[in-house]
mmCIF file of C-alpha atoms and ligand atoms in Angstrom:
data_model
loop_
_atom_site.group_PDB
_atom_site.id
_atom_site.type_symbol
_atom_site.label_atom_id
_atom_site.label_comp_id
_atom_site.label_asym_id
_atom_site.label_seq_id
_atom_site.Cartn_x
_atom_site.Cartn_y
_atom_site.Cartn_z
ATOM 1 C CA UNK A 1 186.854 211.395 7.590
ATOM 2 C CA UNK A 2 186.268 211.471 11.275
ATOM 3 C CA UNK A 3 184.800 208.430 12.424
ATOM 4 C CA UNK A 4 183.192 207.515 16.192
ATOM 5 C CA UNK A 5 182.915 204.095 16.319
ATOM 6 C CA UNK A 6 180.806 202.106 19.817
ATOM 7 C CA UNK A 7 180.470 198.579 20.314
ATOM 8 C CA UNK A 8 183.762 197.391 19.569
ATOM 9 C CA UNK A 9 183.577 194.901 21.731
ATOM 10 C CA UNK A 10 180.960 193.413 20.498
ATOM 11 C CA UNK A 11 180.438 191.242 17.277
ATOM 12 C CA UNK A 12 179.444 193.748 14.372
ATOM 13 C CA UNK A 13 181.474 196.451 16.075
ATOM 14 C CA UNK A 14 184.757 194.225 16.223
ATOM 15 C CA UNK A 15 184.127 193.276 12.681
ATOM 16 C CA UNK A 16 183.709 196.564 11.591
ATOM 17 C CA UNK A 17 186.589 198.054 12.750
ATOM 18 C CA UNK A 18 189.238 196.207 10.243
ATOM 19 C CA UNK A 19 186.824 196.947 7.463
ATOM 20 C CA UNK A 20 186.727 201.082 8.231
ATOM 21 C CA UNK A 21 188.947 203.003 4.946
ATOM 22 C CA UNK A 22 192.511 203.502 6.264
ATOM 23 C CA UNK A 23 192.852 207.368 5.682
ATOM 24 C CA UNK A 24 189.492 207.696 8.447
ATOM 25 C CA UNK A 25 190.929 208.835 12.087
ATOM 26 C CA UNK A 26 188.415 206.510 14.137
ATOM 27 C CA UNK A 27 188.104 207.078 17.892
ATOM 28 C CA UNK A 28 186.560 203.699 18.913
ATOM 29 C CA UNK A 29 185.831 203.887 22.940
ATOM 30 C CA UNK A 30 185.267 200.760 25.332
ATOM 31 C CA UNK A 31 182.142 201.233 27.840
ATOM 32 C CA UNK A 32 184.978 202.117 30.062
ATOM 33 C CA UNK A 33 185.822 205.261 28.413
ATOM 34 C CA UNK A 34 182.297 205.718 27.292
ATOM 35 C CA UNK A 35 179.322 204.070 29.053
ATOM 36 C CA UNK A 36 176.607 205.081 26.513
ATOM 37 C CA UNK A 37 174.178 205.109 29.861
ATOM 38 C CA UNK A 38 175.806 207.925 30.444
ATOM 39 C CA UNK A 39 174.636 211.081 28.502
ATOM 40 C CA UNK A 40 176.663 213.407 29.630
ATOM 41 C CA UNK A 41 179.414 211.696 29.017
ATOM 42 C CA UNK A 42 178.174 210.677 25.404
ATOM 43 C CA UNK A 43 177.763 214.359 24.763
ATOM 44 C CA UNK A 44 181.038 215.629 25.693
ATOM 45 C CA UNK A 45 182.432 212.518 23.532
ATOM 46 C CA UNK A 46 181.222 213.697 20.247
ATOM 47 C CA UNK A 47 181.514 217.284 20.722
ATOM 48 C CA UNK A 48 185.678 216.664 21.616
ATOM 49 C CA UNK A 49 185.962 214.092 19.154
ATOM 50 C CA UNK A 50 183.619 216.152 16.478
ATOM 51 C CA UNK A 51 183.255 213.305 14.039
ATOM 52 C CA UNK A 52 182.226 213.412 10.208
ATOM 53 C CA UNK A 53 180.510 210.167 11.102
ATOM 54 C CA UNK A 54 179.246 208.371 13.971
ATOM 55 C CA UNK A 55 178.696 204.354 13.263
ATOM 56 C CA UNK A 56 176.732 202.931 16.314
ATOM 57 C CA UNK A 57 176.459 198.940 16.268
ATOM 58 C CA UNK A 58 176.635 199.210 20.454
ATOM 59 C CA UNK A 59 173.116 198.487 22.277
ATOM 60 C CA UNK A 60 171.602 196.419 24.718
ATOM 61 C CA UNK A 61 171.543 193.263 23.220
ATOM 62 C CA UNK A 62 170.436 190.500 26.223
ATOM 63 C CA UNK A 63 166.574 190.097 24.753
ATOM 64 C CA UNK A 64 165.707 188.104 27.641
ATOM 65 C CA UNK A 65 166.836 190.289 30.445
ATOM 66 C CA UNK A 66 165.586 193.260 28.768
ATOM 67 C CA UNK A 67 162.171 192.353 30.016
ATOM 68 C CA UNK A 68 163.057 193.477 33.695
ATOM 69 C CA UNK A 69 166.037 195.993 32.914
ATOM 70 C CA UNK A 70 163.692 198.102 30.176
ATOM 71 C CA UNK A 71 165.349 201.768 32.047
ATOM 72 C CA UNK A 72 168.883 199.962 31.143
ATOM 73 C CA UNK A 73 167.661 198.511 27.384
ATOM 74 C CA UNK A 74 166.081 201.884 26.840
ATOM 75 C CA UNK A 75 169.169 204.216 27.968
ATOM 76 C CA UNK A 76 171.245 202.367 25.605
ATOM 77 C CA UNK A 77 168.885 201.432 22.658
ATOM 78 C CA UNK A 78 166.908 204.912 22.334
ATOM 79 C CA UNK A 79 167.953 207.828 24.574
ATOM 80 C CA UNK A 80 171.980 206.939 23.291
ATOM 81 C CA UNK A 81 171.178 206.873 19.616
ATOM 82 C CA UNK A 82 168.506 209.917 20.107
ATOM 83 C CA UNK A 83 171.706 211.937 21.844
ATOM 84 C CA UNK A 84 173.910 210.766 19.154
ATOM 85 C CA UNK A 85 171.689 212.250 16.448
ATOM 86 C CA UNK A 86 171.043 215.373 18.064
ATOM 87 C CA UNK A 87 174.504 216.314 18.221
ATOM 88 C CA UNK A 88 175.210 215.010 15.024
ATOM 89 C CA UNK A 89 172.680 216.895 13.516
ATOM 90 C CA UNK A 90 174.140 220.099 15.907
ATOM 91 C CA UNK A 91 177.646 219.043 13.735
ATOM 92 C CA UNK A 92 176.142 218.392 10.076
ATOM 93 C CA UNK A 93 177.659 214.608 10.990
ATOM 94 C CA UNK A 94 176.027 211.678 9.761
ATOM 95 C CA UNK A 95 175.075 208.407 11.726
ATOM 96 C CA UNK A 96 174.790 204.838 10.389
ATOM 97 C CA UNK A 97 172.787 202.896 13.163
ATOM 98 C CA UNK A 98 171.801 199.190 12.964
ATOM 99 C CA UNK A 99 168.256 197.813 14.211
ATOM 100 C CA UNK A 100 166.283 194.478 14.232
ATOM 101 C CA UNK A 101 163.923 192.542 12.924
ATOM 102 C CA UNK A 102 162.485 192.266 16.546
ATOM 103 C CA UNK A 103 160.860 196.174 15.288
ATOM 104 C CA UNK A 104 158.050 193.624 13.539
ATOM 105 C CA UNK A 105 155.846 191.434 15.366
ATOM 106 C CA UNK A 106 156.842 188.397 13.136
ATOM 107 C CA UNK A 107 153.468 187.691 11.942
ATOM 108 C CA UNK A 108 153.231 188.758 8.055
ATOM 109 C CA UNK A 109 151.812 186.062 6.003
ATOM 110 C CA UNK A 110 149.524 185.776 2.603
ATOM 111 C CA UNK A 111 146.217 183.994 2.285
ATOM 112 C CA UNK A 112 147.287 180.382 2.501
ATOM 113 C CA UNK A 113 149.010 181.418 6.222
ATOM 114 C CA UNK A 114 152.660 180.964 4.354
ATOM 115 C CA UNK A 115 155.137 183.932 5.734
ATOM 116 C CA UNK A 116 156.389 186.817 4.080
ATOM 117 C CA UNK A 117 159.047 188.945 4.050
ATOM 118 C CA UNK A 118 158.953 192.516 5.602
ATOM 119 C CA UNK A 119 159.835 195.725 3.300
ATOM 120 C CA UNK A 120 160.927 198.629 5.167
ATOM 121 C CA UNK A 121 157.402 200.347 5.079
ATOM 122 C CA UNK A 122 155.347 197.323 6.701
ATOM 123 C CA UNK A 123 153.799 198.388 9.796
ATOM 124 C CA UNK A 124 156.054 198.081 13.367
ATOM 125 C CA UNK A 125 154.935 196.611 16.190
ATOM 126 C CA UNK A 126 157.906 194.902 18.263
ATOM 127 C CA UNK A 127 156.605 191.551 20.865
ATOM 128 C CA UNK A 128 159.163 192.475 23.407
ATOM 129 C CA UNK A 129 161.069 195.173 25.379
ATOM 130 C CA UNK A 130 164.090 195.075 23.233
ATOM 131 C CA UNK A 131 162.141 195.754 20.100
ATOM 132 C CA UNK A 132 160.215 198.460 21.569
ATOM 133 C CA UNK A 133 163.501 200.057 22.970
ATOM 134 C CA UNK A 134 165.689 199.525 19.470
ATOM 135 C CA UNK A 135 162.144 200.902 17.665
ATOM 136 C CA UNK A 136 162.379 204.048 19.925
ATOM 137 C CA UNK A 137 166.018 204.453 18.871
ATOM 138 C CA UNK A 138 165.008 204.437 15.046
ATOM 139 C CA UNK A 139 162.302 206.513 15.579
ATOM 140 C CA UNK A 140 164.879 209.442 17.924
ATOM 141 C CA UNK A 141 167.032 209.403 15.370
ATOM 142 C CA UNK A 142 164.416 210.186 12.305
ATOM 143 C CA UNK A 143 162.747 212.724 14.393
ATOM 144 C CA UNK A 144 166.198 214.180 15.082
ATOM 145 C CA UNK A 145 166.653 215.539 11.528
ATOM 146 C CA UNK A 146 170.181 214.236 11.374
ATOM 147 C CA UNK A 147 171.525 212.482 8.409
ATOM 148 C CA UNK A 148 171.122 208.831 8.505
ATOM 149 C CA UNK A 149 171.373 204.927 7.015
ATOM 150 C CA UNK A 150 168.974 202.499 9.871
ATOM 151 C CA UNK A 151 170.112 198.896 9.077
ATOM 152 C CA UNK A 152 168.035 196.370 10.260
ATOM 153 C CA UNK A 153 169.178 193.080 10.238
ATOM 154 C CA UNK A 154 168.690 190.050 12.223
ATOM 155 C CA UNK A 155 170.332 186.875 13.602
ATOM 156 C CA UNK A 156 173.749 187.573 13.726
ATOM 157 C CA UNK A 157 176.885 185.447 14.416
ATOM 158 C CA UNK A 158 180.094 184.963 14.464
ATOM 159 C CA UNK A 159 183.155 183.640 15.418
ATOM 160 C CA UNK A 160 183.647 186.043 18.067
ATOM 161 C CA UNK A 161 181.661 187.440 20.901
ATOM 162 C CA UNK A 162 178.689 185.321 22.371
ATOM 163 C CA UNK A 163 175.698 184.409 19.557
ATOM 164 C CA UNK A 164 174.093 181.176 18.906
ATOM 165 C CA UNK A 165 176.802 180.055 16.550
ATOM 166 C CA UNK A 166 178.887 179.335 19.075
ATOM 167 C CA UNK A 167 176.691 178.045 21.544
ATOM 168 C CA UNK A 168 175.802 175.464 18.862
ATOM 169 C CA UNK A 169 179.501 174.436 18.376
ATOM 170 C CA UNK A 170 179.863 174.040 22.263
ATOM 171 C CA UNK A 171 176.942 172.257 22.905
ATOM 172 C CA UNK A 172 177.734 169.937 19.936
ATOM 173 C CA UNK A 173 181.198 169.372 21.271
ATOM 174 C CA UNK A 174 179.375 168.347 24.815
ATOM 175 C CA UNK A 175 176.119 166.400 24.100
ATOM 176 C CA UNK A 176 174.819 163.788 21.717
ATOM 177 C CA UNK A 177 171.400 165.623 21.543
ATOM 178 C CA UNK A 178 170.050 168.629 20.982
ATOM 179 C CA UNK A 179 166.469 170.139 20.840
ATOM 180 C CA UNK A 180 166.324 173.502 19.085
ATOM 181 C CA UNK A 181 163.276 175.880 17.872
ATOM 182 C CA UNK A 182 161.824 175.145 14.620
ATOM 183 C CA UNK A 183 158.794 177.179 14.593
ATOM 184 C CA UNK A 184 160.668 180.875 14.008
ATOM 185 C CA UNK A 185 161.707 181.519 10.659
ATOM 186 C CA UNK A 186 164.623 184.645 9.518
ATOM 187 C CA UNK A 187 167.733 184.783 8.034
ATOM 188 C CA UNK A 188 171.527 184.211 10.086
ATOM 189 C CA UNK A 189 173.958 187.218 9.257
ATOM 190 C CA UNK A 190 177.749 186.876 9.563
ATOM 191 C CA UNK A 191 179.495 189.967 11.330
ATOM 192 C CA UNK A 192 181.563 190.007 8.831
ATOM 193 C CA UNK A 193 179.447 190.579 5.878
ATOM 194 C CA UNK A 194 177.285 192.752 8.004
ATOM 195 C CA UNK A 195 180.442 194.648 8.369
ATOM 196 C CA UNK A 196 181.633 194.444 4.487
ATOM 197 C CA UNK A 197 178.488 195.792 3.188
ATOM 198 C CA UNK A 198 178.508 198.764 5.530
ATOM 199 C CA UNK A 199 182.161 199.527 4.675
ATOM 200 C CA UNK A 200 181.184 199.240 0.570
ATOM 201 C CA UNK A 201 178.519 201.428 1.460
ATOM 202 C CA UNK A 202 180.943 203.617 3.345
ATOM 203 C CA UNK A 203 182.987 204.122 0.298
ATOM 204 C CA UNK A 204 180.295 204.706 -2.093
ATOM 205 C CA UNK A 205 179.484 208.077 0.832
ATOM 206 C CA UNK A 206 183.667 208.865 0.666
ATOM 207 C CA UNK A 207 183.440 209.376 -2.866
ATOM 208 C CA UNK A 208 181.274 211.352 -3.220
ATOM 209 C CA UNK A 209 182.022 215.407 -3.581
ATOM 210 C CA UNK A 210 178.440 216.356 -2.664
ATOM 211 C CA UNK A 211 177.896 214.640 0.691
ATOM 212 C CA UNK A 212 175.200 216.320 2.065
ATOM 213 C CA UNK A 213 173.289 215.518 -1.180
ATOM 214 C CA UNK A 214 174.282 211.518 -0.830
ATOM 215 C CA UNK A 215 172.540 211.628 2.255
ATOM 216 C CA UNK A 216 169.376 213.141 1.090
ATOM 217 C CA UNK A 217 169.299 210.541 -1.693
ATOM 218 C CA UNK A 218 170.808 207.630 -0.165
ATOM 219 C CA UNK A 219 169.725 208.389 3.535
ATOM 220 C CA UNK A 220 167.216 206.521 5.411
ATOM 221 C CA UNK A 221 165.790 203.056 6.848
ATOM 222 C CA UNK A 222 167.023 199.477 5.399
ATOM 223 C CA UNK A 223 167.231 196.087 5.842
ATOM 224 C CA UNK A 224 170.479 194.586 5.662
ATOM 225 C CA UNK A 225 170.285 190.624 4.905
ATOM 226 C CA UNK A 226 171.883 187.990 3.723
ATOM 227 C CA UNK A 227 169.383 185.615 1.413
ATOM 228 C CA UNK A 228 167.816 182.666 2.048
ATOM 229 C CA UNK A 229 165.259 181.653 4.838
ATOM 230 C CA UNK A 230 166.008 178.816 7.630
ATOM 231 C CA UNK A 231 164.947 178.274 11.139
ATOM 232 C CA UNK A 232 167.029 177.460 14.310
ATOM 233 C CA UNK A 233 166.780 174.198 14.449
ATOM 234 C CA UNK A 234 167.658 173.751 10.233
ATOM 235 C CA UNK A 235 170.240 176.912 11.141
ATOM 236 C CA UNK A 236 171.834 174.489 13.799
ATOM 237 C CA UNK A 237 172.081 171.364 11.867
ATOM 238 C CA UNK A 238 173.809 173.293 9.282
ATOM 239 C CA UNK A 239 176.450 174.948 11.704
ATOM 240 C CA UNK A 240 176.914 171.488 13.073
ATOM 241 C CA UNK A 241 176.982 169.883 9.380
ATOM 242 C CA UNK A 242 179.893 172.397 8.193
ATOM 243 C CA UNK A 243 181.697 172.763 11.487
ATOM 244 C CA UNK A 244 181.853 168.383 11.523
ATOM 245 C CA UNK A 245 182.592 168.578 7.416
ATOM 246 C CA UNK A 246 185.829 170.948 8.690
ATOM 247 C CA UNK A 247 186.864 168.886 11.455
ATOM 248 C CA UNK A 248 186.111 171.376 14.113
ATOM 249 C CA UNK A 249 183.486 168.690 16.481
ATOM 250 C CA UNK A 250 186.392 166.294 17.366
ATOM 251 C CA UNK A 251 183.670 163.671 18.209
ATOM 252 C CA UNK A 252 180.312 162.628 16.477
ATOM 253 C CA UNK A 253 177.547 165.378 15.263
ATOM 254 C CA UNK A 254 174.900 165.662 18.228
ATOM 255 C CA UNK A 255 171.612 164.202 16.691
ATOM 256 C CA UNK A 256 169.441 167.643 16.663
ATOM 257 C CA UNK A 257 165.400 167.430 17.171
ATOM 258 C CA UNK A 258 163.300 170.445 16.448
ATOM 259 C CA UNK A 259 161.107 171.618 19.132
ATOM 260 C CA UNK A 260 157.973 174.667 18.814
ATOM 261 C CA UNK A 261 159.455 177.787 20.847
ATOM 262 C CA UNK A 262 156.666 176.404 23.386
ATOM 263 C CA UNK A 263 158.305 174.071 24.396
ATOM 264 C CA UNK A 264 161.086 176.587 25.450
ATOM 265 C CA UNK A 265 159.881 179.461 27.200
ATOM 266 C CA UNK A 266 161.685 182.778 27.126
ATOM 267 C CA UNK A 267 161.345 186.032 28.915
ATOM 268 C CA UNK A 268 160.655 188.022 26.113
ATOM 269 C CA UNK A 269 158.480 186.636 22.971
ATOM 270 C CA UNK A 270 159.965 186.388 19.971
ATOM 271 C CA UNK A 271 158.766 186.684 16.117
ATOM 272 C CA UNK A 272 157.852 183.657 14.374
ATOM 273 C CA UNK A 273 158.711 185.271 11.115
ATOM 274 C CA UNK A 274 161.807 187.418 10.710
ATOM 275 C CA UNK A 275 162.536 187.474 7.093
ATOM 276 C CA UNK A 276 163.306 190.347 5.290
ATOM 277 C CA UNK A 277 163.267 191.653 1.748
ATOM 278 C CA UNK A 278 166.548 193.619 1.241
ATOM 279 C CA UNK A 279 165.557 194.829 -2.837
ATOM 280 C CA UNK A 280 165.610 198.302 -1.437
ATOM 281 C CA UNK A 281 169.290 198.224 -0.172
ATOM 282 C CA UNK A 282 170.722 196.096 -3.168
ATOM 283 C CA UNK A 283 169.424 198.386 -5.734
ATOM 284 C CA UNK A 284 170.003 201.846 -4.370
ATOM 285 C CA UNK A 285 174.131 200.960 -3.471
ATOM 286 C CA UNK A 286 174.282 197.980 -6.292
ATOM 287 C CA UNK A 287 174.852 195.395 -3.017
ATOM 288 C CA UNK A 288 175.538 191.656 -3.978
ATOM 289 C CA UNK A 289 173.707 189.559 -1.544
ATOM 290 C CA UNK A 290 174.925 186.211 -0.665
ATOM 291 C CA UNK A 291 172.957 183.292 0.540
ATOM 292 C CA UNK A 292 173.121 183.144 4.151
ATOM 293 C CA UNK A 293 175.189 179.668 4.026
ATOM 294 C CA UNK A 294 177.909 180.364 2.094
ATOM 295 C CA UNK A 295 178.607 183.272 4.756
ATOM 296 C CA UNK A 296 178.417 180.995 7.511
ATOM 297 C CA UNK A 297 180.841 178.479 5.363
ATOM 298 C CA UNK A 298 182.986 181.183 5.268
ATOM 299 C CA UNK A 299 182.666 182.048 9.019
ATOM 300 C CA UNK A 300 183.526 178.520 9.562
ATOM 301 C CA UNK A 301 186.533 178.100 7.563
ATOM 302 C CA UNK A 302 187.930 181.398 9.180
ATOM 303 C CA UNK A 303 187.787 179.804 12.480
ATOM 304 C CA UNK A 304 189.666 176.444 10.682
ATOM 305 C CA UNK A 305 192.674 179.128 9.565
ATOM 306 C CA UNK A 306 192.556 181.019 12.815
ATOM 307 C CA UNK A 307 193.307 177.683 14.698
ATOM 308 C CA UNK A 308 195.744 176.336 12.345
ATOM 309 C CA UNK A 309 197.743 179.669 12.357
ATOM 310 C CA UNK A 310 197.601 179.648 16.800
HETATM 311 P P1 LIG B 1 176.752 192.595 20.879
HETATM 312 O O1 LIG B 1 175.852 192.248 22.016
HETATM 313 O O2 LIG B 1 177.708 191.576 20.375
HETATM 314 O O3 LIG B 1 177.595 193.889 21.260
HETATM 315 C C1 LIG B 1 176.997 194.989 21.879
HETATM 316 C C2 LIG B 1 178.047 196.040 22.084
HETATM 317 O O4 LIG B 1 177.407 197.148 22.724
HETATM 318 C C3 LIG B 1 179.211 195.608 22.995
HETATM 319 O O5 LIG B 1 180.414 196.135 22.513
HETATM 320 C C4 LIG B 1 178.830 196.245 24.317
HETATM 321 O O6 LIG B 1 179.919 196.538 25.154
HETATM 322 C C5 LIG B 1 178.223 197.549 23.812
HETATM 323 N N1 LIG B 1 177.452 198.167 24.871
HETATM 324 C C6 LIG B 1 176.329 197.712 25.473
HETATM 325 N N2 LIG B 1 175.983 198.558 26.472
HETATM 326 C C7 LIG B 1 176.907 199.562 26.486
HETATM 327 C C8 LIG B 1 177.084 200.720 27.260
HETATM 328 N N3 LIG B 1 176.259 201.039 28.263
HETATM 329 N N4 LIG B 1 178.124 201.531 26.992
HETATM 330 C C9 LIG B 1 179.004 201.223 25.985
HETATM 331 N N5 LIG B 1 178.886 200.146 25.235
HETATM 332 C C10 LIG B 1 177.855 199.321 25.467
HETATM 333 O O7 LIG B 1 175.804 193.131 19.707
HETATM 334 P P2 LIG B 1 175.871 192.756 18.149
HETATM 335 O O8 LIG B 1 177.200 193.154 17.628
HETATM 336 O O9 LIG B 1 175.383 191.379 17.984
HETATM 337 O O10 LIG B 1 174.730 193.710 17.566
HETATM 338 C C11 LIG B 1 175.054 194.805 16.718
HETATM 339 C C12 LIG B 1 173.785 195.539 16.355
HETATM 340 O O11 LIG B 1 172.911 194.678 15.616
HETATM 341 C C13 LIG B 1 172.953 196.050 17.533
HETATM 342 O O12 LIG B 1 172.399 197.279 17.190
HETATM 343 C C14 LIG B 1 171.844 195.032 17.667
HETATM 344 O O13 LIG B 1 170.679 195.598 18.240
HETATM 345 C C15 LIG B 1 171.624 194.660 16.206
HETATM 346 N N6 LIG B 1 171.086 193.322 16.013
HETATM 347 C C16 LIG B 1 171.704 192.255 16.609
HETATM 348 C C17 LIG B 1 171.193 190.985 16.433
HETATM 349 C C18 LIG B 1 171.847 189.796 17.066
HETATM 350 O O14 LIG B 1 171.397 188.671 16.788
HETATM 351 N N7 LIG B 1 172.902 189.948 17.862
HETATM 352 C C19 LIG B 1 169.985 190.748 15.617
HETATM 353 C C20 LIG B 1 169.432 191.959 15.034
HETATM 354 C C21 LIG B 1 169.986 193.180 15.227
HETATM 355 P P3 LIG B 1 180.340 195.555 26.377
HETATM 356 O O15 LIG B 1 181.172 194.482 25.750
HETATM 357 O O16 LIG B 1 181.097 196.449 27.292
HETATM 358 O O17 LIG B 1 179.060 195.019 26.961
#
């Protein structure tokens, strides 16, 4: 299996690429061999390389900056993935493309105002310009006719790249206080296990004699969660609870007070509720799902092996 792999520079797309099956050729560019801004060049990338499958984790991920660069956010997050599935449609290729909870406007709750988790076939209707632009990309690439797998998923961290995991850990190295958000509600995601459950799904595809009839059963739009519900502020205390347990602070945990996202204003608005249901994705590939901590336990204690092994 051919496989064009973006983003490797960035968290899910560095995880990803140890997890990819061994006998796959993958041709896994940098922005400097392949700026996805640029179509042309995009083009003539896929139609040299002619893969069996395209896996695109790149995109414009800076939420906040999105807000006045939308041309940028949108070349990357919709016109790149609609390109991607035209000419993997042109090639009978398929494309497994991740998106956010930032498609929903964060708001789904029952009668006594408590919030719910989003199935795949709740209504869209993103706050900001990085939702719009990663919507847009979902939407090119089912109008496109190619084969497909969407995975949305949402906070995710790890212990490389630049997430909110680490900030936490630096900040708690330098400061004896925090204030973090405690009025938005989802679910952290490890890299990693984004990147495990995409490669078991992978396999499930490789087996298969009759691939064009996988993807007309197993093709389509899913979330892609861990379990378990938290906030930011409860999200940070746990980082910093673990990370101290490990002996990874080297000074005393930073006492952590949770603020409303009012009292820190961003750029772009964000969802108060990003939780969502993944029954659809664990019962059509038989997925385990962990709970969200004992990923980030595991994230942690990587980092504890990685330093003792430097
Ligand atoms: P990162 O920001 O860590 O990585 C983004 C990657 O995209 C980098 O490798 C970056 O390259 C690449 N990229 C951006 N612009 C271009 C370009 N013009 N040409 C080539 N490459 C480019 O993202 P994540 O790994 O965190 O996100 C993976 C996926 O998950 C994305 O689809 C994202 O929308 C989605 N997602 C992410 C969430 C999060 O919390 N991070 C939450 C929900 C969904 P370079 O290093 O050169 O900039």
């Amino acid at each position: 299996m051919r496989i064009l792999l973006t983003g490797t520079s960035g968290q899910l797309g560095h995880a990803l690429l140890p997890h990819l099956p061994a006998t796959a050729i993958v041709h896994a560019p940098q922005r400097a061999e392949l700026d996805l801004s640029n179509a042309a060049q995009l083009r003539l990338c896929i139609t040299d390389f002619k893969p069996d499958l395209i896996i695109n984790p790149a995109a414009y991920t800076a939420v906040d900056l999105a807000e006045s660069e939308a041309a940028q956010a949108h070349a990357i997050n919709a016109i790149a993935p609609a390109i991607m599935a035209e000419e993997a449609h042109k090639l009978g290729a398929g494309i497994i493309h991740y998106s956010t909870d930032y498609v929903y406007a964060g708001d789904k709750a029952d009668a006594e105002a408590n919030w719910q988790a989003y199935v795949e076939t709740d209504v869209t209707a993103p706050l900001n310009v990085y939702g719009k632009t990663k919507l847009a990309g979902e939407q090119a690439i089912i109008a496109s006719g190619c084969q497909h797998l969407i995975l949305r998923t949402s906070w995710v961290y790890s212990n490389f790249g630049k997430n909110f995991f680490l900030t936490m850990l630096k900040l708690a190295r330098e400061r004896d206080q925090l204030r973090v958000v405690n009025d938005q509600w989802g679910t952290p995601n490890s890299a990693d296990w984004l990147a495990g459950a995409t490669c078991e799904i992978l396999v499930q595809l490789q087996q298969t004699q009759d691939q064009s009839s996988w993807w007309q059963e197993f093709g389509g739009v899913y979330h892609l969660s861990a379990a378990g519900k938290t906030n930011w502020s409860a999200f940070a205390s746990r980082i910093i609870a673990l990370a101290d347990e490990e002996g990874l602070l080297g000074k005393p945990a930073p006492a952590i007070t949770g603020i409303p996202g009012s009292e820190y204003p961003t750029a772009a608005a964000r969802p108060h509720n990003s939780l969502m249901n993944t029954r659809k994705i664990s019962d059509k590939f038989k997925l385990a799902i962990p709970d969200w901590e004992d990923c980030l336990r595991t994230c942690l204690h990587s980092m504890v092996t990685q330093h003792y092994k430097a």
